[in-house]
Amino acid sequence: MTTPRPAAVIVLAAGEGTRMRSATPKVLHTLAGRSMLGHALATAQALDPARVVVVVRHERDKVAAHVADIAPAALIADQDAIPGTGRAVQVAMTALDAAAQAGAVAALDGPGVPGSASGVLLEGAVVVVAGDVPLLDAGTLGELLAAHHADGNAVTVLTTELEDATGYGRIVREPGTGDVLRIVEHKDASDDERAIGEINSSIYVFDAAVLRSALGRLGRDNAQGEVYLTDVLAIAREDGGHVRALRTDDPFVVEGVNDRVQLAALAAELNRRLLEDWMRDGVTVVDPATTWVDVDVELERDVTLLPGTQLHGATVVREGATVGPDTTLTDVEVGKGATVSRTHGSLAVIGDKASVGPFAYLRPGTVLGRKGKIGTFVETKNAQIGEGSKVPHLSYIGDATIGEHSNVGAASVTVNYDGVNKHRTTIGSHARTGADNMFVAPVTIGDGAYTGAGSVIRRDVPAGALGVSAGAQRNIEGWVQRSRAGTPAAEAAAKANGPAAREEELSPQARAERERAATAARGIPVTPPPTLPDQPAHLPDPAQDTENGTEGTYTR
């Protein structure tokens, strides 16, 4: 059955949500990668309404800006200081009627007649949903809308049955017909009414004319002093309209969020449902309890998700790929047959049959080609790594382009930042770079080139050349025993070298002293060191020098 198209959907998002205890407006808290308001708007747009209007008040600018980002065509209606859902719908209907009049004026072929659109008002079905009911789906809302049209109702309300209905408005039905007589808020309900288990979900379909007429007659005579939207149902019935309810057996789809405990519970339930759907579509989820997938993630058949996997944003995992364990990907594309293990990545592309991890960090701009490898403890950023090329371990590759079938040695770094600007490193195809290389960008390593281990590459290496920068090795014998005497290293060196080597380990001065002592012991006269005077030599006073006959002048 085709779902009728509603004239409008009103999303109520004006509440403060004090029980969230947060600087973030309640409707902007997220689950499964989307704000609660985002979930409500996605469901609303799935009905293809002519117009969507969002009612705002608390943190108005933040909420309105979010709406502009995710649903730029939606209207914004500002609720004033008068409290209540009835007041929220009043301001929404005013905005919708104004939009209808503006649309009528814009549709005129000629200049039109002044005031010709003044009597134009919104007509048709108006759906009202709350911005804090994230699990409401388009299927359930479509059934509500279809039932409204099929029965010719003035108002149709979505309800459910709860064992503990504390805090919810109760549905009071007419005996015999089952029509809805009224909705009584919990604080205003009698003991008999509080015993009712069927509750109001705050999700409705109204005939626009019925809604407009009833809104003009709402009062605030209740325990809360608010304008209740629920009073519209009693007014519509008094006017002779049919007010009926559609009951869902799934309480989660109508459950709202008032605090973070409820937010966590609904997030877990939504994730369970998402994973169940994916598993029925051919995805293996080894441990659903530790696997989290956002609503916008796409998975193909024969994908395997291992424990501890989190897929966020617009992540796409192609057929036959394996992700996890302990992997978090945000807006990442994983190719067919690829494996990604213990990796954190965002805004990256992983090619078919490529391998990533364990313990890799893919930053934005990383593109790994088919059958490529980013290995253990490797970080990449803004790097294009060609087909079959490998960065196996312990390296940083940033602002770089690597060709096909090249290998980057362990502990290599593209030194891309000079303190002011970023520069690019280019490594060609079939290149082999040594371990512990520093590529000081901008620099290019040609196709088929090699670089030596421990090299700091500051100049381009031509294709087929060997680039080295290390000097000849120099060994300083005996350094440990002289400079680290008494350490285990010195003792080990002495033991390894043996007695014959100990003489070589002495400094030149120590060897000279030992030779002098040995000579004296054999009775051979030893030339004593020169005797230094006790006082420094006297220097003449230039002022008293009369050489050349000029007193006070010293001439050499």
XYZ file of C-alpha atoms in Angstrom:
556
model
C 0.000 0.000 0.000
C 1.308 3.416 -0.964
C 1.706 5.779 1.977
C -0.169 9.058 1.412
C 2.054 12.119 1.263
C 1.543 14.435 4.258
C 1.172 18.166 3.822
C 3.689 18.775 6.602
C 5.667 17.230 9.427
C 6.177 19.226 12.613
C 9.206 18.259 14.723
C 9.116 19.484 18.327
C 12.639 20.418 19.476
C 12.152 23.338 21.859
C 12.652 21.568 25.191
C 15.556 22.265 27.518
C 16.134 18.685 28.682
C 17.375 19.593 32.150
C 17.737 15.957 33.199
C 20.499 15.492 30.620
C 22.641 17.854 32.731
C 24.495 19.026 29.659
C 25.558 22.197 27.878
C 24.488 20.437 24.676
C 20.775 20.742 23.831
C 19.040 17.428 24.449
C 17.985 16.875 20.849
C 21.606 17.280 19.679
C 22.901 14.341 21.711
C 23.840 11.508 19.380
C 23.343 7.795 19.015
C 24.448 5.587 16.133
C 26.255 8.522 14.549
C 23.274 10.826 14.308
C 21.695 13.370 16.638
C 18.265 12.596 18.062
C 16.927 15.493 16.010
C 18.699 14.036 12.988
C 16.891 10.737 13.506
C 13.550 12.559 13.738
C 14.223 14.564 10.583
C 15.368 11.492 8.645
C 12.126 9.725 9.557
C 10.094 12.793 8.653
C 11.771 13.197 5.264
C 11.196 9.520 4.460
C 7.464 10.364 4.259
C 8.219 12.893 1.504
C 6.186 15.720 3.092
C 5.533 18.953 1.249
C 7.103 20.851 4.161
C 9.005 20.170 7.382
C 9.069 22.636 10.260
C 11.196 22.389 13.413
C 10.066 24.219 16.555
C 12.993 25.589 18.611
C 13.549 27.589 21.769
C 16.245 26.341 24.197
C 19.727 26.961 22.719
C 17.853 28.144 19.662
C 20.896 29.112 17.561
C 22.684 25.774 18.053
C 19.592 23.755 17.174
C 18.716 25.938 14.174
C 22.283 25.717 12.853
C 22.170 21.936 13.116
C 18.884 21.853 11.207
C 20.415 24.036 8.495
C 23.287 21.539 8.147
C 21.241 18.353 7.902
C 17.894 19.570 6.492
C 18.408 22.965 4.846
C 14.901 23.017 3.349
C 13.221 22.727 6.756
C 11.463 25.746 8.237
C 12.345 27.040 11.703
C 9.565 28.185 14.061
C 10.464 29.927 17.328
C 8.385 29.094 20.381
C 7.834 32.001 22.762
C 7.715 31.972 26.558
C 4.301 30.283 26.668
C 5.043 26.668 27.624
C 3.616 23.459 26.271
C 3.446 21.283 23.190
C 0.179 22.936 22.182
C 1.922 26.287 21.968
C 4.776 24.721 19.979
C 2.332 23.404 17.378
C 0.545 26.771 17.268
C 3.736 28.574 16.192
C 4.529 25.763 13.754
C 1.115 26.070 12.089
C 1.569 29.828 11.803
C 4.864 29.240 9.971
C 3.293 26.603 7.717
C 0.341 28.823 6.807
C 2.719 31.686 6.015
C 4.771 29.351 3.812
C 1.602 28.208 2.023
C 0.644 31.806 1.322
C 4.143 32.611 0.075
C 4.007 29.575 -2.180
C 0.645 30.676 -3.581
C 2.005 34.127 -4.390
C 5.082 32.642 -6.058
C 2.885 30.373 -8.180
C 0.923 33.253 -9.760
C 1.647 33.603 -13.476
C 1.099 37.375 -13.524
C 1.499 40.100 -10.947
C -1.653 38.845 -9.245
C -4.257 40.711 -7.244
C -3.177 42.331 -3.976
C -4.299 40.123 -1.099
C -5.179 37.230 -3.396
C -3.183 34.775 -1.234
C -4.378 36.071 2.122
C -6.924 33.303 2.484
C -4.554 30.482 1.533
C -3.943 28.038 4.373
C -2.175 24.687 4.697
C -4.437 21.773 3.819
C -4.037 18.027 4.304
C -2.486 15.753 6.901
C -0.078 17.218 9.442
C 2.230 14.783 11.253
C 3.628 15.803 14.653
C 6.667 14.017 16.090
C 9.002 14.672 19.011
C 12.659 15.422 18.440
C 13.756 13.103 21.275
C 12.255 9.807 20.034
C 15.205 8.421 18.024
C 13.966 4.889 17.253
C 10.763 5.960 15.510
C 11.037 4.551 12.003
C 9.434 5.573 8.740
C 7.577 2.274 8.484
C 5.711 2.795 11.741
C 4.980 6.437 10.917
C 3.793 5.412 7.451
C 1.347 2.929 8.979
C -0.009 5.675 11.237
C -0.480 7.994 8.267
C -2.147 5.253 6.208
C -4.552 4.410 9.030
C -5.434 8.091 9.389
C -6.423 8.349 5.719
C -8.129 4.951 5.559
C -10.413 5.710 8.513
C -11.015 9.354 7.596
C -9.925 10.464 11.055
C -9.696 13.979 12.363
C -6.837 12.855 14.631
C -4.862 9.614 14.818
C -2.453 9.006 17.685
C 0.286 6.395 18.005
C 0.183 4.491 21.316
C 1.818 1.546 23.058
C 1.289 -0.538 26.186
C 3.694 -0.357 29.155
C 3.794 -2.360 32.378
C 4.879 0.785 34.222
C 3.358 3.876 32.619
C 4.492 6.319 35.301
C 5.059 9.782 33.876
C 3.248 9.183 30.583
C -0.083 10.527 29.384
C -2.816 7.862 29.467
C -5.131 6.972 26.578
C -8.757 6.988 27.712
C -10.862 5.031 25.207
C -14.601 4.967 24.653
C -16.132 1.671 25.764
C -17.476 -0.319 22.846
C -15.999 1.654 19.932
C -12.428 1.912 21.191
C -12.227 5.494 19.946
C -10.043 7.858 21.954
C -12.042 10.024 24.335
C -9.107 12.007 25.639
C -5.476 11.876 26.762
C -4.808 12.597 30.430
C -1.361 13.689 31.564
C 0.027 11.701 34.480
C -0.038 14.620 36.930
C -3.648 15.378 36.057
C -4.848 11.759 36.047
C -7.090 10.111 38.634
C -6.130 6.849 40.302
C -8.305 4.887 37.865
C -6.737 6.684 34.898
C -3.224 6.045 36.206
C -4.020 2.338 36.254
C -4.309 2.436 32.443
C -1.276 0.881 30.706
C -1.800 2.358 27.233
C 0.212 5.535 26.880
C 0.457 8.453 24.484
C 3.604 8.522 22.338
C 3.202 12.242 21.476
C 3.178 11.207 17.804
C 0.071 12.264 15.874
C -1.519 12.809 12.494
C -4.007 15.715 12.357
C -6.213 17.078 9.665
C -4.824 20.574 9.175
C -8.213 22.329 9.409
C -9.175 20.401 12.556
C -5.811 21.162 14.146
C -5.973 24.868 13.324
C -9.486 25.221 14.720
C -8.709 23.363 17.958
C -5.440 25.187 18.590
C -7.350 28.458 18.763
C -9.423 27.129 21.670
C -6.676 25.686 23.885
C -6.255 26.904 27.457
C -3.793 26.409 30.312
C -6.112 25.087 32.998
C -4.002 22.165 34.193
C -1.491 21.245 36.883
C 1.452 22.397 34.774
C -0.056 25.634 33.482
C 0.925 24.589 29.953
C -0.850 24.579 26.625
C -1.398 20.862 26.051
C -1.528 19.516 22.514
C -3.417 16.528 23.912
C -6.454 18.756 24.516
C -6.864 18.983 20.741
C -8.131 15.382 20.711
C -11.034 16.116 23.052
C -11.937 19.271 21.120
C -11.854 17.430 17.792
C -14.162 14.755 19.208
C -16.553 17.371 20.545
C -16.644 18.842 17.040
C -17.799 15.485 15.695
C -14.492 14.221 14.325
C -13.164 10.683 14.683
C -10.225 10.377 17.058
C -8.596 6.978 16.898
C -5.338 5.321 17.928
C -2.903 2.948 16.311
C -1.141 0.821 18.887
C 2.360 -0.525 18.278
C 3.646 -3.608 20.051
C 7.201 -2.224 20.002
C 7.584 0.267 22.871
C 11.117 1.195 21.802
C 9.938 2.995 18.653
C 7.986 5.516 20.735
C 10.303 5.779 23.742
C 11.721 9.219 24.383
C 15.017 10.257 25.957
C 15.028 12.344 29.114
C 18.444 11.514 30.596
C 21.718 9.849 29.678
C 20.625 6.503 31.094
C 17.771 6.373 28.601
C 20.092 7.619 25.855
C 22.519 4.746 26.479
C 19.713 2.183 26.615
C 18.206 3.344 23.322
C 21.639 3.546 21.693
C 22.286 -0.085 22.635
C 18.870 -1.148 21.339
C 19.328 0.728 18.066
C 22.772 -0.837 17.599
C 21.343 -4.301 18.289
C 18.717 -3.769 15.608
C 21.233 -2.451 13.097
C 23.553 -5.420 13.622
C 20.676 -7.879 13.397
C 19.645 -6.372 10.058
C 23.220 -6.587 8.752
C 23.628 -10.173 9.891
C 20.426 -11.117 8.065
C 21.912 -9.447 4.975
C 25.007 -11.654 5.033
C 27.450 -9.884 7.385
C 29.265 -11.895 10.074
C 29.361 -10.139 13.442
C 31.431 -12.301 15.766
C 30.535 -10.462 18.970
C 27.519 -8.112 18.702
C 27.986 -7.012 22.313
C 31.270 -5.231 21.454
C 30.526 -4.182 17.877
C 29.020 -0.767 17.103
C 27.845 0.404 13.694
C 26.371 3.814 12.828
C 23.181 4.157 10.810
C 24.963 5.539 7.737
C 27.548 2.742 7.523
C 27.341 0.461 4.464
C 28.346 -3.209 4.621
C 28.411 -5.713 1.780
C 27.873 -9.456 2.011
C 30.528 -11.704 3.518
C 32.048 -8.852 5.489
C 33.373 -10.030 8.867
C 33.399 -7.738 11.886
C 35.588 -9.010 14.719
C 35.142 -8.091 18.417
C 35.771 -4.505 19.468
C 34.986 -3.001 16.057
C 33.403 0.440 15.746
C 32.320 1.774 12.362
C 31.267 5.410 12.286
C 30.019 8.009 9.855
C 29.887 7.105 6.174
C 32.228 4.114 6.443
C 31.852 1.534 3.650
C 33.172 -2.027 3.894
C 33.200 -3.979 0.639
C 32.529 -7.648 0.050
C 34.724 -10.177 1.814
C 36.681 -7.680 3.899
C 37.558 -8.328 7.545
C 37.648 -5.504 10.075
C 38.902 -5.906 13.633
C 39.498 -6.831 16.284
C 39.691 -3.556 18.229
C 39.353 -1.255 15.236
C 37.684 2.151 14.935
C 37.009 3.566 11.471
C 35.277 6.857 10.700
C 34.372 7.751 7.106
C 36.717 5.073 5.764
C 36.274 2.973 2.626
C 37.553 -0.598 2.944
C 38.015 -2.489 -0.324
C 37.022 -6.027 -1.249
C 38.931 -8.720 0.588
C 40.957 -6.227 2.623
C 41.965 -6.834 6.247
C 42.125 -4.099 8.877
C 43.333 -5.098 12.348
C 43.642 -3.024 15.519
C 43.600 0.197 13.550
C 42.278 3.712 14.073
C 41.400 5.492 10.835
C 39.423 8.414 9.465
C 38.748 9.814 5.991
C 40.904 7.143 4.374
C 40.610 4.670 1.494
C 41.907 1.097 1.745
C 42.189 -0.759 -1.561
C 41.048 -4.248 -2.482
C 43.020 -7.047 -0.798
C 45.128 -4.538 1.091
C 46.375 -5.133 4.628
C 46.401 -2.620 7.488
C 47.678 -3.052 11.032
C 47.899 -4.165 13.666
C 48.304 -0.884 15.537
C 48.158 1.432 12.532
C 46.867 5.010 12.489
C 45.343 6.218 9.225
C 44.788 9.963 9.233
C 42.724 11.905 6.671
C 43.924 11.741 3.088
C 45.433 8.271 3.305
C 44.860 6.196 0.159
C 46.288 2.662 0.133
C 46.308 0.909 -3.224
C 45.280 -2.613 -4.123
C 47.313 -5.280 -2.285
C 49.203 -2.567 -0.443
C 50.315 -2.819 3.155
C 50.397 -0.411 6.072
C 51.863 -2.403 8.920
C 52.520 -2.339 12.625
C 52.943 1.026 14.335
C 52.698 2.997 11.109
C 51.048 6.426 10.911
C 49.986 7.904 7.591
C 48.481 11.255 6.637
C 47.670 12.752 3.244
C 49.597 9.889 1.657
C 48.957 7.995 -1.560
C 50.514 4.536 -1.470
C 50.361 2.668 -4.780
C 49.338 -0.854 -5.661
C 51.446 -3.503 -3.984
C 53.580 -1.006 -2.087
C 54.393 -1.612 1.552
C 55.153 0.433 4.634
C 55.564 -2.534 6.976
C 56.416 -1.087 10.378
C 57.475 1.723 12.703
C 57.182 4.587 10.215
C 55.500 7.933 9.608
C 54.448 8.661 6.032
C 52.872 12.100 5.708
C 52.334 14.338 2.678
C 53.797 11.664 0.439
C 53.236 9.797 -2.802
C 54.597 6.272 -3.158
C 54.410 4.476 -6.487
C 53.646 0.830 -7.149
C 55.408 -2.189 -5.654
C 57.831 -0.173 -3.559
C 58.998 -1.016 -0.055
C 59.747 1.513 2.688
C 62.180 0.272 5.328
C 61.375 0.179 9.028
C 61.600 3.328 11.142
C 61.384 5.698 8.171
C 59.993 9.220 8.362
C 58.938 11.693 5.718
C 60.123 14.955 7.262
C 57.369 17.072 5.761
C 57.208 20.194 7.945
C 59.841 22.937 8.003
C 58.160 24.905 10.778
C 56.182 27.047 8.362
C 55.065 24.958 5.373
C 54.345 21.326 4.572
C 56.331 19.724 1.746
C 55.843 16.522 -0.214
C 57.962 13.400 -0.525
C 57.697 11.332 -3.710
C 58.963 7.758 -3.871
C 58.700 6.086 -7.271
C 57.669 2.580 -8.267
C 59.731 -0.517 -7.469
C 61.911 1.511 -5.099
C 63.584 0.036 -2.010
C 64.384 2.404 0.824
C 66.560 1.374 3.744
C 65.638 1.177 7.399
C 65.838 4.311 9.535
C 65.658 6.724 6.603
C 64.723 10.388 6.981
C 63.286 11.880 3.785
C 63.643 15.654 4.165
C 60.929 17.033 1.906
C 60.612 18.230 -0.758
C 62.501 15.281 -2.136
C 62.004 12.636 -4.840
C 63.231 9.048 -4.930
C 63.147 7.814 -8.516
C 61.737 4.598 -9.907
C 63.805 1.566 -9.010
C 66.085 3.566 -6.702
C 67.582 2.298 -3.426
C 68.612 4.166 -0.297
C 71.030 2.942 2.353
C 70.047 2.197 5.932
C 70.400 5.119 8.316
C 70.457 7.696 5.523
C 69.129 11.230 5.755
C 67.970 11.920 2.205
C 68.039 15.661 1.504
C 68.555 15.567 -2.265
C 66.674 13.778 -5.034
C 67.817 10.242 -5.798
C 67.662 9.543 -9.551
C 65.934 6.474 -10.923
C 68.051 3.383 -10.411
C 70.555 5.146 -8.136
C 71.656 4.278 -4.615
C 71.302 7.160 -2.175
C 73.456 7.089 0.969
C 74.408 9.808 3.410
C 76.190 8.050 6.289
C 80.005 8.536 6.661
C 82.622 5.824 7.269
C 82.244 4.033 10.598
C 84.855 4.843 13.276
C 85.404 2.628 16.334
C 86.863 4.222 19.485
C 88.561 1.336 21.248
C 88.283 1.102 25.026
C 85.691 3.879 25.285
C 83.358 1.942 27.563
C 86.020 0.990 30.134
C 87.349 4.531 30.232
C 84.062 6.438 30.196
C 81.743 3.941 31.890
C 84.142 2.330 34.361
C 82.475 0.135 36.962
C 79.342 -0.516 34.918
C 78.227 -4.019 33.926
C 79.041 -3.059 30.337
C 82.633 -2.221 31.264
C 83.011 -5.462 33.204
C 81.602 -7.475 30.298
C 83.960 -5.730 27.865
C 86.980 -6.386 30.104
C 86.076 -10.053 30.365
C 85.576 -10.355 26.624
C 88.778 -8.536 25.721
C 91.002 -10.405 28.198
C 94.273 -9.185 29.863
C 96.058 -8.527 26.597
C 93.540 -5.934 25.608
C 93.524 -4.014 28.870
C 96.703 -2.103 28.031
C 95.085 -0.746 24.877
C 92.095 0.402 26.874
C 94.207 2.867 28.920
C 94.442 6.475 27.918
C 97.776 7.784 26.515
C 98.508 9.635 29.792
C 97.829 6.499 31.837
C 100.112 4.443 29.625
C 102.907 7.090 29.976
C 102.645 7.045 33.771
C 102.764 3.241 33.799
C 105.936 3.250 31.602
C 107.636 5.832 33.882
C 106.878 3.746 36.964
C 108.227 0.590 35.318
C 111.464 2.361 34.262
C 112.093 3.678 37.779
C 111.603 0.200 39.223
C 114.383 -1.117 36.971
C 116.853 1.561 38.338
C 117.001 3.544 35.179
C 117.329 7.299 35.810
C 114.196 9.132 34.873
C 114.333 12.668 33.631
C 112.246 14.649 36.063
C 109.625 17.026 34.729
C 110.809 20.630 34.460
C 110.686 22.776 37.612
C 108.311 25.684 37.385
C 109.088 28.942 39.258
C 107.054 29.735 42.355
C 106.336 33.238 41.074
C 105.585 34.455 37.555
C 108.386 36.255 35.712
C 108.566 40.019 36.215
C 107.443 42.071 33.231
C 108.683 45.660 32.766
C 106.316 48.541 33.357
C 105.729 50.260 30.010
C 105.174 53.547 31.760
C 108.785 53.534 33.172
C 110.515 52.383 29.998
C 112.834 55.020 28.488
C 114.079 52.992 25.572
C 114.661 55.175 22.525
C 114.627 58.165 24.890
C 110.865 58.491 25.177
C 109.548 58.130 28.724
C 106.130 56.562 28.968
C 106.389 55.025 25.512
C 107.125 51.360 25.031
C 108.533 50.309 21.703
C 109.314 46.703 20.760
